[in-house]
Amino acid sequence: INTITITGYTGPGGDVAIPSSIAGKTVTRIGDYAFESCSSLTKVTIPDSVVDIGNYAFDWCNSLTNVAIGSGVARIEEWAYEYCKSLSRVTIPGNVANIAHGAFYSCSSLANVTLGNGVTNIGGYAFSSCSSLPNIAIPASVVNIGTGAFFQCSSLAEITVNAGNSVYSSTNGVLFDRNKTILLLCPEGKTGSYSIPSGVDRVGDSAFENCRNLTRVAIPDSVVDVGDWAFNCCFGLTNVVIGAGVTNIGQGVFSSCYRLIEIAVNAGNS
């Protein structure tokens, strides 16, 4: 075996550069839990030889502010950087195809994320609870955004999608499918009044969940289906207009909308 997995760290912390080889063997993986709870770690440079950053590899590294990810990394595994609460920015190069479930969960200082073209999967809850993140740009290569990928990102006001993406699109900072017939996600930081564009026929499950500063939403006549929990926990929502075409309103759509005082339904709705 000519490869090595880093399985643990006992050094003083600070700025750590992981070597590309040890005793003539190539370092190809940061193992599961390898740097977990290394509270003195402030910066990590991962060499180009590394292919995989393991599950929980940097979990609870509270002082980690800077991560340099090498050009060989293909996978960032589940919960790899969970609770790295001082991490303020990260650039994920295009060689990283998979950002797994919860990879950057609750990185509450993370304010700048750059996704390289080449990333194909953003796993469920990958950036959930990144409460300082104001915007995210989805490259053309992304074909899957998992459930809750940006859940509880309370500052997120804009999602933009590269025009070359074959699966997703965006308009005015809101995420849609490619054909703009399904509204998939309104970022939680959006404020005031919002009118869903005409041509949309479905509001996805949990599409507006936790949009606490939205006050009014107008659903056009083109919409047929409003998915489950679509407006759950929209605490500031006071008015909703429902168009003539809506035939199905799912489970818990207006759950915990404590300030909702008016739902106006188009007179032509059957």
CSV table of C-alpha atoms in Angstrom, one decimal:
chain,number,residue,atom,x,y,z
A,1,ILE,CA,0.0,0.0,0.0
A,2,ASN,CA,1.5,3.3,-1.1
A,3,THR,CA,-1.1,5.6,0.3
A,4,ILE,CA,-1.8,7.1,3.7
A,5,THR,CA,-4.9,8.2,5.5
A,6,ILE,CA,-4.5,10.9,8.2
A,7,THR,CA,-6.3,9.4,11.2
A,8,GLY,CA,-5.6,11.9,14.0
A,9,TYR,CA,-3.7,15.1,15.1
A,10,THR,CA,-1.9,15.8,18.4
A,11,GLY,CA,0.0,19.0,17.5
A,12,PRO,CA,-0.2,22.5,18.9
A,13,GLY,CA,-2.7,23.8,16.4
A,14,GLY,CA,-2.5,27.1,14.6
A,15,ASP,CA,-1.7,27.1,10.9
A,16,VAL,CA,-1.3,23.4,9.8
A,17,ALA,CA,-0.2,22.2,6.4
A,18,ILE,CA,-1.0,18.6,5.8
A,19,PRO,CA,1.9,17.0,3.9
A,20,SER,CA,1.4,15.4,0.5
A,21,SER,CA,3.5,12.4,1.5
A,22,ILE,CA,4.8,10.7,4.6
A,23,ALA,CA,7.7,8.2,4.5
A,24,GLY,CA,7.4,8.1,0.7
A,25,LYS,CA,3.7,7.2,0.8
A,26,THR,CA,1.1,9.6,-0.7
A,27,VAL,CA,-1.5,11.2,1.6
A,28,THR,CA,-4.8,10.6,-0.1
A,29,ARG,CA,-7.4,10.9,2.6
A,30,ILE,CA,-8.3,12.9,5.8
A,31,GLY,CA,-9.9,10.2,7.9
A,32,ASP,CA,-13.2,10.3,9.8
A,33,TYR,CA,-12.9,12.4,12.9
A,34,ALA,CA,-9.1,13.0,12.2
A,35,PHE,CA,-9.1,16.6,13.5
A,36,GLU,CA,-12.4,16.5,15.5
A,37,SER,CA,-12.6,19.1,18.3
A,38,CYS,CA,-9.1,20.5,17.6
A,39,SER,CA,-10.0,23.8,19.2
A,40,SER,CA,-6.6,25.4,18.6
A,41,LEU,CA,-6.6,24.8,14.9
A,42,THR,CA,-6.9,28.1,12.9
A,43,LYS,CA,-5.9,27.2,9.4
A,44,VAL,CA,-5.6,24.0,7.4
A,45,THR,CA,-4.0,23.6,4.0
A,46,ILE,CA,-5.0,20.3,2.3
A,47,PRO,CA,-2.6,19.2,-0.4
A,48,ASP,CA,-3.5,18.3,-4.0
A,49,SER,CA,-2.8,14.6,-3.2
A,50,VAL,CA,-5.8,14.3,-1.0
A,51,VAL,CA,-8.9,12.9,-2.7
A,52,ASP,CA,-11.4,12.6,0.2
A,53,ILE,CA,-12.1,14.6,3.3
A,54,GLY,CA,-13.8,12.1,5.7
A,55,ASN,CA,-16.9,12.3,7.8
A,56,TYR,CA,-16.6,14.7,10.8
A,57,ALA,CA,-12.9,15.3,9.8
A,58,PHE,CA,-12.9,18.8,11.2
A,59,ASP,CA,-16.1,18.7,13.3
A,60,TRP,CA,-16.1,21.2,16.2
A,61,CYS,CA,-12.9,23.0,15.2
A,62,ASN,CA,-14.2,26.2,16.8
A,63,SER,CA,-11.1,28.4,16.0
A,64,LEU,CA,-10.7,27.3,12.4
A,65,THR,CA,-11.0,30.4,10.2
A,66,ASN,CA,-9.4,29.4,7.0
A,67,VAL,CA,-9.4,26.2,4.9
A,68,ALA,CA,-7.4,25.7,1.7
A,69,ILE,CA,-8.8,22.7,-0.3
A,70,GLY,CA,-6.4,21.1,-2.7
A,71,SER,CA,-7.1,20.5,-6.4
A,72,GLY,CA,-7.3,16.7,-6.0
A,73,VAL,CA,-10.2,16.6,-3.5
A,74,ALA,CA,-13.2,15.0,-5.0
A,75,ARG,CA,-15.4,14.5,-2.0
A,76,ILE,CA,-16.2,16.4,1.2
A,77,GLU,CA,-18.0,13.8,3.3
A,78,GLU,CA,-20.8,14.1,5.8
A,79,TRP,CA,-20.5,16.7,8.6
A,80,ALA,CA,-16.9,17.3,7.6
A,81,TYR,CA,-16.8,20.9,8.9
A,82,GLU,CA,-19.8,20.8,11.2
A,83,TYR,CA,-19.8,23.5,13.9
A,84,CYS,CA,-16.7,25.2,12.6
A,85,LYS,CA,-18.1,28.4,14.0
A,86,SER,CA,-15.2,30.7,13.2
A,87,LEU,CA,-14.9,29.7,9.5
A,88,SER,CA,-15.8,32.8,7.6
A,89,ARG,CA,-15.1,31.9,4.0
A,90,VAL,CA,-14.5,28.8,1.9
A,91,THR,CA,-13.7,28.2,-1.8
A,92,ILE,CA,-14.7,24.7,-3.0
A,93,PRO,CA,-12.8,24.0,-6.2
A,94,GLY,CA,-14.5,22.4,-9.2
A,95,ASN,CA,-12.7,19.1,-8.6
A,96,VAL,CA,-14.9,18.6,-5.6
A,97,ALA,CA,-17.9,16.8,-7.2
A,98,ASN,CA,-19.7,15.9,-4.0
A,99,ILE,CA,-20.4,18.1,-0.9
A,100,ALA,CA,-22.1,15.6,1.3
A,101,HIS,CA,-24.9,15.8,3.8
A,102,GLY,CA,-24.3,18.4,6.5
A,103,ALA,CA,-20.7,19.1,5.4
A,104,PHE,CA,-20.7,22.7,6.6
A,105,TYR,CA,-23.6,22.5,9.0
A,106,SER,CA,-23.9,25.3,11.5
A,107,CYS,CA,-20.8,27.2,10.4
A,108,SER,CA,-22.4,30.3,11.8
A,109,SER,CA,-19.7,32.8,10.7
A,110,LEU,CA,-19.5,31.6,7.1
A,111,ALA,CA,-20.2,34.6,5.0
A,112,ASN,CA,-18.6,33.8,1.7
A,113,VAL,CA,-18.9,30.5,-0.2
A,114,THR,CA,-17.5,30.0,-3.7
A,115,LEU,CA,-18.5,26.9,-5.5
A,116,GLY,CA,-16.3,25.9,-8.4
A,117,ASN,CA,-17.8,24.7,-11.7
A,118,GLY,CA,-17.5,20.9,-11.4
A,119,VAL,CA,-19.5,20.6,-8.1
A,120,THR,CA,-22.4,18.3,-9.0
A,121,ASN,CA,-24.0,17.6,-5.6
A,122,ILE,CA,-24.9,19.8,-2.7
A,123,GLY,CA,-26.1,17.4,-0.1
A,124,GLY,CA,-29.0,17.7,2.3
A,125,TYR,CA,-28.4,20.3,5.0
A,126,ALA,CA,-24.9,20.9,3.6
A,127,PHE,CA,-25.0,24.6,4.5
A,128,SER,CA,-27.9,24.5,7.0
A,129,SER,CA,-27.7,26.9,9.9
A,130,CYS,CA,-25.0,29.0,8.2
A,131,SER,CA,-26.7,32.1,9.5
A,132,SER,CA,-24.2,34.6,8.2
A,133,LEU,CA,-24.3,33.6,4.6
A,134,PRO,CA,-25.9,36.4,2.5
A,135,ASN,CA,-25.8,34.8,-1.0
A,136,ILE,CA,-24.8,31.7,-2.9
A,137,ALA,CA,-24.0,31.2,-6.6
A,138,ILE,CA,-24.8,27.8,-8.0
A,139,PRO,CA,-22.5,26.8,-10.9
A,140,ALA,CA,-23.6,25.2,-14.2
A,141,SER,CA,-22.4,21.8,-13.0
A,142,VAL,CA,-24.7,21.3,-10.1
A,143,VAL,CA,-27.4,18.7,-10.8
A,144,ASN,CA,-28.7,18.1,-7.3
A,145,ILE,CA,-29.4,20.3,-4.3
A,146,GLY,CA,-30.5,18.2,-1.4
A,147,THR,CA,-33.4,18.8,1.0
A,148,GLY,CA,-32.6,21.5,3.5
A,149,ALA,CA,-29.3,22.4,1.9
A,150,PHE,CA,-29.8,26.0,3.0
A,151,PHE,CA,-32.3,25.5,5.8
A,152,GLN,CA,-32.1,28.1,8.6
A,153,CYS,CA,-29.7,30.3,6.6
A,154,SER,CA,-31.5,33.3,8.0
A,155,SER,CA,-29.3,35.9,6.2
A,156,LEU,CA,-29.5,34.3,2.8
A,157,ALA,CA,-31.2,36.8,0.6
A,158,GLU,CA,-30.1,35.7,-2.9
A,159,ILE,CA,-29.6,32.4,-4.8
A,160,THR,CA,-28.2,32.8,-8.3
A,161,VAL,CA,-27.8,30.0,-10.8
A,162,ASN,CA,-25.4,30.0,-13.7
A,163,ALA,CA,-27.4,30.3,-17.0
A,164,GLY,CA,-25.7,27.1,-18.3
A,165,ASN,CA,-27.2,24.9,-15.6
A,166,SER,CA,-29.4,22.2,-17.0
A,167,VAL,CA,-31.5,21.5,-13.9
A,168,TYR,CA,-31.9,24.8,-12.0
A,169,SER,CA,-32.5,28.5,-12.6
A,170,SER,CA,-33.1,31.6,-10.6
A,171,THR,CA,-35.1,34.8,-10.9
A,172,ASN,CA,-34.7,37.7,-8.4
A,173,GLY,CA,-32.7,35.6,-6.1
A,174,VAL,CA,-35.2,32.7,-5.9
A,175,LEU,CA,-34.5,29.1,-6.9
A,176,PHE,CA,-36.5,27.4,-9.6
A,177,ASP,CA,-36.3,24.3,-11.8
A,178,ARG,CA,-34.7,24.9,-15.2
A,179,ASN,CA,-38.0,25.7,-16.9
A,180,LYS,CA,-39.2,28.0,-14.1
A,181,THR,CA,-42.4,25.9,-13.6
A,182,ILE,CA,-41.5,24.9,-10.0
A,183,LEU,CA,-40.5,27.3,-7.3
A,184,LEU,CA,-38.1,25.3,-5.2
A,185,LEU,CA,-36.7,27.7,-2.6
A,186,CYS,CA,-37.2,31.3,-1.6
A,187,PRO,CA,-34.1,32.2,0.5
A,188,GLU,CA,-35.0,32.8,4.1
A,189,GLY,CA,-33.5,36.4,4.2
A,190,LYS,CA,-36.0,37.7,1.6
A,191,THR,CA,-38.1,40.5,3.0
A,192,GLY,CA,-41.3,42.4,2.3
A,193,SER,CA,-43.8,41.5,-0.5
A,194,TYR,CA,-43.1,38.8,-3.1
A,195,SER,CA,-45.1,37.9,-6.2
A,196,ILE,CA,-44.5,34.4,-7.7
A,197,PRO,CA,-43.9,34.8,-11.4
A,198,SER,CA,-46.6,33.8,-13.8
A,199,GLY,CA,-45.9,30.5,-15.5
A,200,VAL,CA,-45.0,28.7,-12.3
A,201,ASP,CA,-47.3,25.8,-11.8
A,202,ARG,CA,-46.1,24.4,-8.5
A,203,VAL,CA,-44.8,25.8,-5.2
A,204,GLY,CA,-42.5,23.1,-3.8
A,205,ASP,CA,-42.6,21.5,-0.4
A,206,SER,CA,-41.2,23.9,2.2
A,207,ALA,CA,-40.3,26.4,-0.5
A,208,PHE,CA,-40.9,29.5,1.7
A,209,GLU,CA,-40.2,27.8,5.1
A,210,ASN,CA,-38.7,30.1,7.7
A,211,CYS,CA,-39.0,33.2,5.5
A,212,ARG,CA,-39.7,35.2,8.6
A,213,ASN,CA,-39.5,38.6,7.1
A,214,LEU,CA,-41.9,38.1,4.2
A,215,THR,CA,-45.1,40.0,4.7
A,216,ARG,CA,-47.1,39.3,1.6
A,217,VAL,CA,-47.1,36.6,-1.1
A,218,ALA,CA,-49.1,36.6,-4.3
A,219,ILE,CA,-49.7,33.2,-6.0
A,220,PRO,CA,-50.6,33.6,-9.7
A,221,ASP,CA,-53.3,31.9,-11.6
A,222,SER,CA,-50.8,29.5,-13.2
A,223,VAL,CA,-50.0,27.7,-10.0
A,224,VAL,CA,-52.0,24.5,-9.5
A,225,ASP,CA,-50.3,23.0,-6.5
A,226,VAL,CA,-48.9,24.4,-3.3
A,227,GLY,CA,-46.7,21.8,-1.6
A,228,ASP,CA,-46.6,20.6,2.0
A,229,TRP,CA,-45.3,23.1,4.6
A,230,ALA,CA,-44.7,25.7,1.8
A,231,PHE,CA,-45.0,28.7,4.2
A,232,ASN,CA,-44.3,27.0,7.5
A,233,CYS,CA,-42.8,29.4,10.1
A,234,CYS,CA,-43.3,32.5,8.0
A,235,PHE,CA,-43.8,34.5,11.2
A,236,GLY,CA,-44.1,37.9,9.5
A,237,LEU,CA,-46.6,36.8,6.8
A,238,THR,CA,-49.8,38.8,7.0
A,239,ASN,CA,-51.4,38.5,3.6
A,240,VAL,CA,-51.6,35.8,0.9
A,241,VAL,CA,-53.3,36.0,-2.5
A,242,ILE,CA,-54.3,32.6,-4.0
A,243,GLY,CA,-54.8,32.5,-7.8
A,244,ALA,CA,-57.7,31.0,-9.8
A,245,GLY,CA,-55.7,27.9,-10.8
A,246,VAL,CA,-54.8,26.4,-7.4
A,247,THR,CA,-56.5,23.1,-6.9
A,248,ASN,CA,-54.3,21.6,-4.1
A,249,ILE,CA,-52.9,23.1,-0.9
A,250,GLY,CA,-50.8,20.6,0.9
A,251,GLN,CA,-50.3,19.7,4.5
A,252,GLY,CA,-49.3,22.3,7.0
A,253,VAL,CA,-48.9,25.0,4.4
A,254,PHE,CA,-49.5,27.9,6.7
A,255,SER,CA,-48.3,26.3,10.0
A,256,SER,CA,-46.9,28.7,12.5
A,257,CYS,CA,-47.9,31.7,10.4
A,258,TYR,CA,-48.9,33.5,13.6
A,259,ARG,CA,-49.5,37.0,12.0
A,260,LEU,CA,-51.5,35.8,9.0
A,261,ILE,CA,-54.7,37.8,9.0
A,262,GLU,CA,-55.9,37.4,5.4
A,263,ILE,CA,-56.0,34.8,2.6
A,264,ALA,CA,-57.7,36.2,-0.5
A,265,VAL,CA,-58.8,33.6,-3.1
A,266,ASN,CA,-59.4,34.6,-6.7
A,267,ALA,CA,-63.2,34.5,-7.3
A,268,GLY,CA,-62.6,32.4,-10.4
A,269,ASN,CA,-61.1,29.5,-8.3
A,270,SER,CA,-63.2,26.4,-8.6
